[in-house]
Tab-separated table of C-alpha atoms in Angstrom:
chain	number	residue	atom	x	y	z
A	1	MET	CA	-64.345	67.535	-60.776
A	2	SER	CA	-64.554	64.548	-63.092
A	3	ASP	CA	-67.794	62.657	-63.667
A	4	ALA	CA	-66.373	59.548	-61.977
A	5	PRO	CA	-68.387	58.465	-58.910
A	6	LEU	CA	-67.068	59.932	-55.675
A	7	TYR	CA	-67.110	57.968	-52.440
A	8	GLY	CA	-66.736	58.974	-48.838
A	9	LEU	CA	-65.536	57.003	-45.844
A	10	VAL	CA	-68.129	57.221	-43.052
A	11	VAL	CA	-67.708	56.332	-39.367
A	12	ARG	CA	-70.608	54.342	-37.942
A	13	LEU	CA	-70.883	52.844	-34.485
A	14	ALA	CA	-72.464	49.399	-34.875
A	15	GLY	CA	-72.530	48.715	-31.122
A	16	PRO	CA	-70.447	49.306	-27.994
A	17	ARG	CA	-66.797	49.567	-29.062
A	18	LEU	CA	-67.658	48.449	-32.601
A	19	ILE	CA	-66.443	51.060	-35.105
A	20	ASP	CA	-67.425	50.407	-38.702
A	21	LEU	CA	-65.768	52.438	-41.476
A	22	GLN	CA	-68.125	52.271	-44.449
A	23	ARG	CA	-67.706	53.400	-48.040
A	24	GLU	CA	-70.633	55.551	-49.141
A	25	ALA	CA	-71.377	56.915	-52.624
A	26	LEU	CA	-71.912	60.639	-53.007
A	27	PRO	CA	-74.503	62.160	-55.370
A	28	GLY	CA	-73.756	62.000	-59.064
A	29	ARG	CA	-73.572	64.979	-61.398
A	30	PRO	CA	-75.303	67.216	-62.077
A	31	LEU	CA	-75.796	68.060	-58.426
A	32	ALA	CA	-79.217	68.965	-57.122
A	33	PRO	CA	-79.885	72.701	-56.711
A	34	ARG	CA	-78.397	74.170	-53.510
A	35	GLN	CA	-76.273	71.082	-52.941
A	36	LEU	CA	-72.560	71.127	-52.098
A	37	VAL	CA	-70.087	68.260	-52.294
A	38	CYS	CA	-67.276	68.651	-49.792
A	39	GLU	CA	-64.170	66.950	-48.480
A	40	THR	CA	-63.647	66.998	-44.742
A	41	LEU	CA	-60.435	68.565	-43.504
A	42	PHE	CA	-60.843	68.153	-39.728
A	43	THR	CA	-63.449	66.920	-37.307
A	44	ALA	CA	-63.312	67.359	-33.533
A	45	ILE	CA	-64.275	64.596	-31.134
A	46	SER	CA	-66.949	65.582	-28.623
A	47	PRO	CA	-65.740	63.341	-25.781
A	48	GLY	CA	-68.815	63.304	-23.554
A	49	THR	CA	-71.312	62.386	-26.270
A	50	GLU	CA	-69.111	60.137	-28.378
A	51	LEU	CA	-67.333	58.179	-25.651
A	52	ALA	CA	-70.625	57.520	-23.862
A	53	ALA	CA	-72.073	55.962	-27.015
A	54	TYR	CA	-68.818	54.113	-27.764
A	55	SER	CA	-68.763	52.689	-24.224
A	56	GLY	CA	-72.410	51.637	-24.320
A	57	LYS	CA	-73.899	54.088	-21.815
A	58	GLU	CA	-77.635	54.632	-21.826
A	59	PRO	CA	-78.802	56.886	-24.686
A	60	LEU	CA	-79.912	60.447	-24.053
A	61	ARG	CA	-82.967	60.234	-26.312
A	62	ASP	CA	-85.620	57.673	-27.123
A	63	GLY	CA	-85.121	55.473	-30.162
A	64	PRO	CA	-82.566	52.941	-31.398
A	65	GLN	CA	-79.105	53.397	-29.878
A	66	TYR	CA	-77.171	51.572	-32.635
A	67	PRO	CA	-76.144	51.798	-35.370
A	68	ARG	CA	-75.371	55.500	-35.122
A	69	LEU	CA	-73.192	58.186	-36.594
A	70	GLN	CA	-70.546	59.831	-34.421
A	71	GLY	CA	-69.452	63.445	-34.218
A	72	TYR	CA	-70.837	66.864	-35.150
A	73	CYS	CA	-67.856	69.263	-35.410
A	74	ASN	CA	-66.761	69.337	-39.068
A	75	VAL	CA	-64.595	71.731	-41.100
A	76	ALA	CA	-64.603	70.904	-44.801
A	77	ARG	CA	-63.632	72.302	-48.215
A	78	VAL	CA	-66.226	72.696	-50.984
A	79	LEU	CA	-65.352	70.605	-54.039
A	80	GLU	CA	-68.408	71.292	-56.170
A	81	ALA	CA	-71.533	73.437	-55.929
A	82	GLY	CA	-74.910	72.966	-57.586
A	83	GLN	CA	-77.120	75.751	-58.848
A	84	GLY	CA	-78.261	78.353	-56.339
A	85	CYS	CA	-75.404	77.777	-53.876
A	86	ALA	CA	-74.185	81.365	-53.684
A	87	PRO	CA	-72.199	82.564	-51.817
A	88	TYR	CA	-70.463	79.163	-51.555
A	89	LEU	CA	-67.892	78.350	-54.236
A	90	PRO	CA	-65.467	75.469	-54.798
A	91	GLY	CA	-62.458	76.029	-52.552
A	92	ASP	CA	-64.455	77.680	-49.777
A	93	ARG	CA	-64.237	76.119	-46.315
A	94	ILE	CA	-67.328	75.564	-44.226
A	95	LEU	CA	-68.330	74.598	-40.692
A	96	SER	CA	-71.172	72.099	-40.252
A	97	PHE	CA	-72.693	69.446	-37.996
A	98	VAL	CA	-71.713	66.660	-40.403
A	99	SER	CA	-70.433	63.533	-38.628
A	100	HIS	CA	-66.954	61.986	-38.854
A	101	ARG	CA	-66.414	61.169	-42.539
A	102	SER	CA	-64.050	61.953	-45.393
A	103	HIS	CA	-66.516	63.382	-47.952
A	104	PHE	CA	-70.165	64.364	-47.965
A	105	ALA	CA	-72.977	66.246	-49.693
A	106	ILE	CA	-74.834	68.978	-47.841
A	107	ASP	CA	-77.633	71.439	-48.530
A	108	VAL	CA	-76.483	75.044	-48.255
A	109	ASP	CA	-79.156	75.709	-45.610
A	110	ASP	CA	-77.367	73.250	-43.304
A	111	VAL	CA	-74.029	75.064	-43.459
A	112	LEU	CA	-73.281	76.770	-40.145
A	113	ALA	CA	-70.636	79.216	-41.354
A	114	ARG	CA	-68.200	79.953	-44.133
A	115	LEU	CA	-64.655	80.400	-42.891
A	116	MET	CA	-62.660	83.487	-43.728
A	117	PRO	CA	-59.340	83.001	-45.556
A	118	THR	CA	-57.447	84.075	-42.426
A	119	GLN	CA	-59.176	81.495	-40.200
A	120	LYS	CA	-57.162	78.280	-39.970
A	121	SER	CA	-59.205	75.117	-40.370
A	122	VAL	CA	-57.397	73.322	-37.566
A	123	ASP	CA	-58.234	76.157	-35.165
A	124	MET	CA	-61.906	76.368	-36.139
A	125	ALA	CA	-62.766	72.661	-35.797
A	126	PRO	CA	-63.617	72.805	-32.053
A	127	ALA	CA	-65.781	75.941	-32.447
A	128	TYR	CA	-69.017	74.181	-31.518
A	129	LEU	CA	-67.495	72.779	-28.323
A	130	PHE	CA	-66.771	76.372	-27.311
A	131	HIS	CA	-70.327	77.225	-28.306
A	132	LEU	CA	-71.681	74.756	-25.742
A	133	GLY	CA	-69.699	76.531	-23.034
A	134	TYR	CA	-70.867	79.894	-24.384
A	135	ASP	CA	-74.498	78.796	-24.224
A	136	ALA	CA	-74.046	77.771	-20.576
A	137	VAL	CA	-72.563	81.162	-19.752
A	138	LEU	CA	-75.306	83.066	-21.591
A	139	ARG	CA	-78.216	81.134	-20.154
A	140	GLY	CA	-76.679	80.973	-16.706
A	141	GLY	CA	-76.797	84.774	-16.684
A	142	ALA	CA	-73.081	85.323	-16.029
A	143	ARG	CA	-71.950	88.933	-16.257
A	144	PRO	CA	-68.847	90.968	-15.375
A	145	GLY	CA	-68.064	90.338	-11.729
A	146	SER	CA	-70.228	87.222	-11.377
A	147	ARG	CA	-68.750	84.334	-9.429
A	148	VAL	CA	-68.938	81.395	-11.851
A	149	LEU	CA	-68.018	77.897	-10.692
A	150	VAL	CA	-67.378	75.222	-13.334
A	151	ILE	CA	-67.511	71.649	-12.040
A	152	GLY	CA	-65.468	69.281	-14.203
A	153	LEU	CA	-62.727	70.250	-16.640
A	154	GLY	CA	-63.299	68.077	-19.652
A	155	ALA	CA	-63.717	69.707	-23.052
A	156	LEU	CA	-66.997	71.402	-22.145
A	157	GLY	CA	-65.764	72.457	-18.708
A	158	LEU	CA	-62.714	74.144	-20.207
A	159	ALA	CA	-64.890	75.721	-22.903
A	160	ALA	CA	-67.148	77.121	-20.165
A	161	VAL	CA	-64.139	78.452	-18.234
A	162	ALA	CA	-62.850	80.207	-21.358
A	163	MET	CA	-66.205	81.764	-22.226
A	164	ALA	CA	-66.976	82.812	-18.646
A	165	GLY	CA	-63.621	84.590	-18.544
A	166	ILE	CA	-64.398	86.435	-21.765
A	167	ALA	CA	-67.747	87.448	-20.231
A	168	GLY	CA	-65.834	89.160	-17.407
A	169	ALA	CA	-66.776	86.714	-14.661
A	170	ARG	CA	-64.601	85.683	-11.719
A	171	VAL	CA	-64.078	82.052	-12.629
A	172	PHE	CA	-63.578	79.131	-10.248
A	173	ALA	CA	-63.248	75.482	-11.231
A	174	LEU	CA	-63.361	72.109	-9.518
A	175	SER	CA	-61.380	69.182	-10.923
A	176	ASP	CA	-59.074	66.394	-9.766
A	177	GLN	CA	-57.236	66.226	-13.115
A	178	PRO	CA	-53.871	68.065	-13.021
A	179	ALA	CA	-53.374	68.697	-16.751
A	180	PRO	CA	-56.816	70.235	-17.467
A	181	SER	CA	-56.530	72.154	-14.193
A	182	ARG	CA	-53.342	73.778	-15.462
A	183	ARG	CA	-55.116	74.750	-18.683
A	184	ALA	CA	-57.924	76.338	-16.677
A	185	GLN	CA	-55.410	78.256	-14.568
A	186	LEU	CA	-53.819	79.623	-17.747
A	187	LEU	CA	-57.284	80.931	-18.624
A	188	GLY	CA	-57.383	82.808	-15.307
A	189	ALA	CA	-59.535	80.407	-13.277
A	190	SER	CA	-58.937	79.615	-9.614
A	191	VAL	CA	-58.872	75.810	-9.576
A	192	TYR	CA	-59.488	73.463	-6.645
A	193	ASP	CA	-59.660	69.698	-6.349
A	194	ARG	CA	-62.421	67.901	-4.495
A	195	LYS	CA	-60.335	67.609	-1.333
A	196	GLN	CA	-60.216	71.415	-1.224
A	197	CYS	CA	-63.962	72.099	-1.168
A	198	ALA	CA	-63.680	73.971	2.135
A	199	GLN	CA	-61.041	76.290	0.644
A	200	LEU	CA	-63.186	76.741	-2.459
A	201	GLU	CA	-66.184	77.680	-0.329
A	202	THR	CA	-64.061	80.272	1.484
A	203	ALA	CA	-62.748	81.687	-1.800
A	204	LEU	CA	-66.286	82.089	-3.127
A	205	THR	CA	-67.018	84.270	-0.059
A	206	SER	CA	-70.250	84.177	1.923
A	207	GLY	CA	-72.308	84.892	-1.191
A	208	LEU	CA	-71.089	81.639	-2.785
A	209	ALA	CA	-71.449	81.127	-6.554
A	210	ASP	CA	-73.834	83.132	-8.727
A	211	VAL	CA	-73.652	80.598	-11.552
A	212	ILE	CA	-72.585	76.954	-11.369
A	213	ILE	CA	-71.958	75.090	-14.619
A	214	VAL	CA	-72.063	71.333	-14.029
A	215	THR	CA	-70.359	69.296	-16.761
A	216	THR	CA	-70.127	65.926	-14.964
A	217	ASP	CA	-72.609	63.106	-14.297
A	218	ALA	CA	-71.744	62.258	-10.675
A	219	TRP	CA	-74.414	62.809	-8.015
A	220	SER	CA	-71.665	63.863	-5.617
A	221	ASP	CA	-70.874	66.809	-7.898
A	222	TRP	CA	-74.555	67.718	-8.061
A	223	HIS	CA	-74.617	67.739	-4.252
A	224	LEU	CA	-71.627	70.104	-4.266
A	225	ALA	CA	-73.418	72.366	-6.753
A	226	LEU	CA	-76.394	72.660	-4.394
A	227	LYS	CA	-74.095	73.397	-1.480
A	228	LEU	CA	-71.936	75.993	-3.242
A	229	ALA	CA	-74.733	77.853	-5.027
A	230	GLY	CA	-75.619	81.252	-3.607
A	231	ILE	CA	-79.050	82.786	-3.091
A	232	ARG	CA	-81.013	82.832	-6.376
A	233	ALA	CA	-78.090	81.274	-8.220
A	234	THR	CA	-78.431	79.352	-11.457
A	235	ILE	CA	-77.178	75.793	-11.888
A	236	ALA	CA	-76.590	75.263	-15.614
A	237	CYS	CA	-76.387	71.585	-16.609
A	238	LEU	CA	-73.986	70.741	-19.418
A	239	GLY	CA	-73.564	67.239	-18.018
A	240	PHE	CA	-76.196	64.617	-17.293
A	241	PRO	CA	-76.447	64.131	-13.519
A	242	GLY	CA	-77.086	60.487	-12.663
A	243	ARG	CA	-76.497	59.085	-16.141
A	244	GLY	CA	-75.691	55.401	-15.795
A	245	LEU	CA	-75.718	55.624	-11.993
A	246	PRO	CA	-78.069	54.303	-9.295
A	247	PRO	CA	-80.368	56.790	-7.531
A	248	PRO	CA	-78.551	59.143	-5.151
A	249	GLU	CA	-78.566	58.713	-1.396
A	250	PHE	CA	-79.809	62.286	-0.976
A	251	ASN	CA	-82.694	64.329	-2.354
A	252	PRO	CA	-81.305	66.115	-5.454
A	253	LEU	CA	-83.869	68.895	-4.918
A	254	GLU	CA	-83.573	69.057	-1.151
A	255	SER	CA	-85.559	71.950	0.281
A	256	ARG	CA	-82.775	73.362	2.472
A	257	THR	CA	-80.805	74.217	-0.668
A	258	PHE	CA	-83.078	74.195	-3.716
A	259	TYR	CA	-86.040	75.909	-2.028
A	260	VAL	CA	-84.369	78.023	0.645
A	261	LYS	CA	-81.862	79.442	-1.850
A	262	GLN	CA	-84.543	79.774	-4.572
A	263	LEU	CA	-82.242	78.159	-7.110
A	264	ARG	CA	-82.859	78.005	-10.825
A	265	VAL	CA	-81.830	74.786	-12.592
A	266	GLU	CA	-81.560	74.860	-16.372
A	267	ALA	CA	-80.486	72.357	-19.002
A	268	VAL	CA	-78.194	74.201	-21.414
A	269	GLY	CA	-76.382	73.502	-24.654
A	270	LEU	CA	-79.181	73.655	-27.227
A	271	SER	CA	-79.822	77.034	-28.868
A	272	PRO	CA	-82.243	78.233	-31.540
A	273	GLU	CA	-80.795	77.224	-34.900
A	274	ARG	CA	-80.973	80.672	-36.471
A	275	ALA	CA	-82.402	84.151	-35.992
A	276	ASP	CA	-86.134	84.624	-36.540
A	277	SER	CA	-87.571	87.203	-38.925
A	278	ARG	CA	-88.071	89.811	-36.171
A	279	GLY	CA	-84.732	89.359	-34.409
A	280	PHE	CA	-86.076	87.996	-31.120
A	281	LEU	CA	-83.711	84.998	-31.223
A	282	ARG	CA	-80.591	87.131	-30.975
A	283	PHE	CA	-78.357	84.454	-29.451
A	284	ASN	CA	-78.747	81.586	-31.904
A	285	GLU	CA	-76.355	78.956	-33.228
A	286	ARG	CA	-75.416	80.795	-36.401
A	287	ASP	CA	-74.730	84.144	-34.758
A	288	ASN	CA	-73.084	82.569	-31.711
A	289	LEU	CA	-70.734	80.536	-33.905
A	290	ALA	CA	-69.837	83.587	-36.001
A	291	TYR	CA	-68.762	85.277	-32.771
A	292	ILE	CA	-66.765	82.254	-31.603
A	293	LEU	CA	-65.032	81.910	-34.976
A	294	GLU	CA	-64.084	85.580	-34.675
A	295	LEU	CA	-62.657	84.952	-31.187
A	296	LEU	CA	-60.668	81.957	-32.437
A	297	GLY	CA	-59.384	83.882	-35.434
A	298	SER	CA	-58.292	86.836	-33.314
A	299	GLY	CA	-56.528	84.693	-30.707
A	300	ARG	CA	-58.841	85.614	-27.825
A	301	LEU	CA	-59.824	81.939	-27.830
A	302	SER	CA	-57.359	79.176	-28.609
A	303	ALA	CA	-58.112	75.724	-29.981
A	304	SER	CA	-55.152	74.489	-27.909
A	305	THR	CA	-57.310	74.948	-24.800
A	306	LEU	CA	-59.310	71.895	-25.889
A	307	VAL	CA	-57.170	70.058	-28.439
A	308	SER	CA	-54.544	67.642	-27.149
A	309	GLY	CA	-53.474	66.193	-30.499
A	310	ILE	CA	-54.448	65.164	-34.042
A	311	TYR	CA	-55.072	61.624	-35.343
A	312	PRO	CA	-55.727	60.454	-38.903
A	313	GLY	CA	-59.479	60.111	-39.361
A	314	VAL	CA	-59.275	56.363	-39.976
A	315	GLU	CA	-57.648	55.962	-36.552
A	316	ILE	CA	-60.687	57.208	-34.651
A	317	GLU	CA	-60.836	54.004	-32.607
A	318	ARG	CA	-57.297	54.595	-31.335
A	319	ALA	CA	-58.247	58.184	-30.472
A	320	TYR	CA	-61.270	56.948	-28.495
A	321	SER	CA	-59.151	54.370	-26.680
A	322	ASP	CA	-56.551	56.956	-25.715
A	323	LEU	CA	-59.228	59.335	-24.452
A	324	LEU	CA	-60.798	56.594	-22.328
A	325	ALA	CA	-57.398	55.552	-20.990
A	326	ARG	CA	-56.578	59.210	-20.287
A	327	CYS	CA	-53.148	58.798	-21.872
A	328	GLU	CA	-51.244	61.939	-20.837
A	329	SER	CA	-54.524	63.517	-19.591
A	330	PRO	CA	-55.967	64.579	-22.968
A	331	VAL	CA	-58.951	66.889	-23.316
A	332	THR	CA	-59.989	65.931	-26.843
A	333	TYR	CA	-58.496	65.182	-30.255
A	334	LEU	CA	-58.999	66.340	-33.812
A	335	LEU	CA	-59.254	63.895	-36.702
A	336	GLU	CA	-57.619	64.813	-40.009
A	337	TRP	CA	-59.385	63.421	-43.093
A	338	ASN	CA	-57.812	65.245	-46.059
A	339	ARG	CA	-54.799	67.493	-46.488
A	340	GLU	CA	-55.562	71.173	-46.698
């Protein structure tokens, strides 16, 4: 690289529906030890998180809501490496949580994975979305033969369907959206719409569901989860029941379901960042993502399950608008920032 200053284009959300593309200087040379300078190839939109913030929904955490960065699924190419960056070299491709932007600097400790030469960047970009579904399956306790019901077939619902199938579960799904429902059926799931809840209950048999993965916010779906959960089942929450909605007209922990069935309710999606020194944190982000990248590279998982198209990075606002309008029933989009 030359010594000329390098700039990156960064997506910031200044307020509801206010995208601001800002020019940001990257570190000058020489780079700090263990620092990489990278150019983004693809980022994946996480529809639930990003569209909620773009639309102005209530934040999930305390603190200022705006301005904020958007996105956390980034595949990039290393342009330059400081001292002590082994094994990363210029030309390597990496996966990280860096937000939507064209270029960035990152400490090597924050890199999630280095891609193998055979792993296509465009296929690896949605890896963390699959990881969220994988975490729900792991922590829900799904195993071969389990009856797993996924409520909602957005990006995380389809990711959960895919990972539950790989775990050997009998997978059922509930959605009113035809296009995602077809994708779930291709993954082997038995799919029902909300008018077919009686048929779904029959298909689950008298034992009902062992694991229910809820990816929606509607209280009505939470009520269905309570109804369709079997004895000692787990309800794994990948959505945020009640977000932006008034209180429900029913008790969300009603005793005739929650207590009588002895249900376990667990928020899922956040894993330990890395293994500990004694190996007790076996299923952590780094190791989980290495497994998912392997599945994507081998074809056992397909990015096409989640990806409905690719937009230039600078057209992120158009991508958001098309997702909100549900043009042709998309699941999510990738953003391309630099040519590979």
